[in-house]
CSV table of C-alpha atoms in Angstrom, one decimal:
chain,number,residue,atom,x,y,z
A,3,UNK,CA,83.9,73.8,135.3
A,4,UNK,CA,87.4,73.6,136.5
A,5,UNK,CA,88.8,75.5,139.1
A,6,UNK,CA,91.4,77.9,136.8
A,7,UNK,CA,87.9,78.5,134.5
A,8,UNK,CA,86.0,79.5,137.6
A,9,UNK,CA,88.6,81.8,139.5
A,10,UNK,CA,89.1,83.3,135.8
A,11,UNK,CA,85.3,84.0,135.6
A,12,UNK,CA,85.9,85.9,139.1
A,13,UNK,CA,85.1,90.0,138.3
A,14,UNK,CA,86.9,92.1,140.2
A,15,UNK,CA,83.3,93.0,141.7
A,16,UNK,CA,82.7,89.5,142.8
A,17,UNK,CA,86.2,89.3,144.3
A,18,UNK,CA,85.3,91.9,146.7
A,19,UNK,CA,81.6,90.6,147.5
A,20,UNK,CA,83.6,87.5,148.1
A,21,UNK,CA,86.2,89.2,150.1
A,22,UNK,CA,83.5,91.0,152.5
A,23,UNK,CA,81.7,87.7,152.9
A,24,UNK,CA,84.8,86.0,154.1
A,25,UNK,CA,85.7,88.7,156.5
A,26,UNK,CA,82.7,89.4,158.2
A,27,UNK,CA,80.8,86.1,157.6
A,28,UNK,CA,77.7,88.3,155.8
A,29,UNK,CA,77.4,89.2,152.5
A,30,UNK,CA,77.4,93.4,151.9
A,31,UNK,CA,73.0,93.1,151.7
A,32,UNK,CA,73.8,92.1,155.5
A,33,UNK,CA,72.6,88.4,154.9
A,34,UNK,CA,74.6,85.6,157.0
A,35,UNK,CA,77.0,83.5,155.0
A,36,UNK,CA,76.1,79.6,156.2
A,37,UNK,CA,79.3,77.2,157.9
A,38,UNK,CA,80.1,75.9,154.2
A,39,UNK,CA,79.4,79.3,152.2
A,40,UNK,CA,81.9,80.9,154.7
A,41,UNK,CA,84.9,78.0,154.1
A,42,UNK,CA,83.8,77.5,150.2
A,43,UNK,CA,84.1,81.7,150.6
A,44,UNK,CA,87.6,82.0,152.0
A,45,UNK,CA,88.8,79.7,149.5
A,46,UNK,CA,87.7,81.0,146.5
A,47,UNK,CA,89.0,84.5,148.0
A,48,UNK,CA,92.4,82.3,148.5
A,49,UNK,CA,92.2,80.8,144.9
A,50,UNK,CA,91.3,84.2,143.6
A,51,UNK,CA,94.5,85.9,145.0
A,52,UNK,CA,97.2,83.3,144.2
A,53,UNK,CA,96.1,82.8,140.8
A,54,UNK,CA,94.7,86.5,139.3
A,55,UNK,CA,95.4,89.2,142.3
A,56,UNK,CA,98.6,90.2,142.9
A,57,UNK,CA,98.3,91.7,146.0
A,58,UNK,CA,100.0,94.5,147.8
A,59,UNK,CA,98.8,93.8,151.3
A,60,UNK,CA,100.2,92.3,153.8
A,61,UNK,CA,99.0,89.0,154.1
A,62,UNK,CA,97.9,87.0,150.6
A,63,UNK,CA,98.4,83.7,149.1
A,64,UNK,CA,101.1,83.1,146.5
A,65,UNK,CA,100.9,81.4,143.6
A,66,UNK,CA,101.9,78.2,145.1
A,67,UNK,CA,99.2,78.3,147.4
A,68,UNK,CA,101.1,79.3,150.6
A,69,UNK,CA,100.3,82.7,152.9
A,70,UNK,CA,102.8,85.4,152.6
A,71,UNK,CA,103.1,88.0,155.2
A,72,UNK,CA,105.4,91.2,154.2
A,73,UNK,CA,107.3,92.2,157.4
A,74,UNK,CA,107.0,95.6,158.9
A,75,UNK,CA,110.4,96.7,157.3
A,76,UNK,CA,108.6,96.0,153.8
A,77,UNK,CA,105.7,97.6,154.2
A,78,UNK,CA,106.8,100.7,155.6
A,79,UNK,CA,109.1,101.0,152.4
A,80,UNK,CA,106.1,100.4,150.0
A,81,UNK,CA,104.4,103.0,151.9
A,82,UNK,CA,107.0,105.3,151.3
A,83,UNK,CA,107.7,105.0,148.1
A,84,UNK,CA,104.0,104.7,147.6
A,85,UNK,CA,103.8,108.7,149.0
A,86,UNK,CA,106.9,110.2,148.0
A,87,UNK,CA,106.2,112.5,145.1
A,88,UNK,CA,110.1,114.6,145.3
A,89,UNK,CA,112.8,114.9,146.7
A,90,UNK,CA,114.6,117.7,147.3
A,91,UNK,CA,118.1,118.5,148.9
A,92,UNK,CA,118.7,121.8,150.8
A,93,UNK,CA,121.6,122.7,147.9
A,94,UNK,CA,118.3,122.6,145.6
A,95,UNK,CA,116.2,124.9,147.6
């Protein structure tokens, strides 16, 4: 299997098995992920997000392969947009 087949196999359900595993070193049943299932882990997890996920957060991996991190100025606008349902004017109130 080739690596685009596999990561386009991943479910959205394994993604975030895989995701846990790589951030706490266990899998969610609590069992310990070995030296090679945590670096095999993280980059499937890497794989996963350059190639399928595009991810709002604020570190990922591009589709080139390289980390992005969004600057604080970037998220806090994503944020806000995120929550802003109206906007009003005092002249409309």
């Amino acid at each position: 299997m080739n690596i685009d087949n596999l990561v386009n196999s991943i479910t959205p359900d394994v993604f975030e098995r895989l995701q846990y595993g790589a951030s706490t070193g266990k899998w969610p049943d609590g069992t310990p992920l070995s030296e090679a299932q945590k670096a095999q882990t993280l980059q499937l997890v890497m794989l996963y997000q350059s190639k399928v996920a595009k991810s709002d957060e604020q570190f990922t991996i591009n589709e080139r392969g390289e980390m992005v991190q969004k600057s604080k100025r970037e998220l806090q606008q994503e944020f806000k947009s995120q929550n802003e349902i109206a906007r009003f004017s005092e002249n409309d109130l």
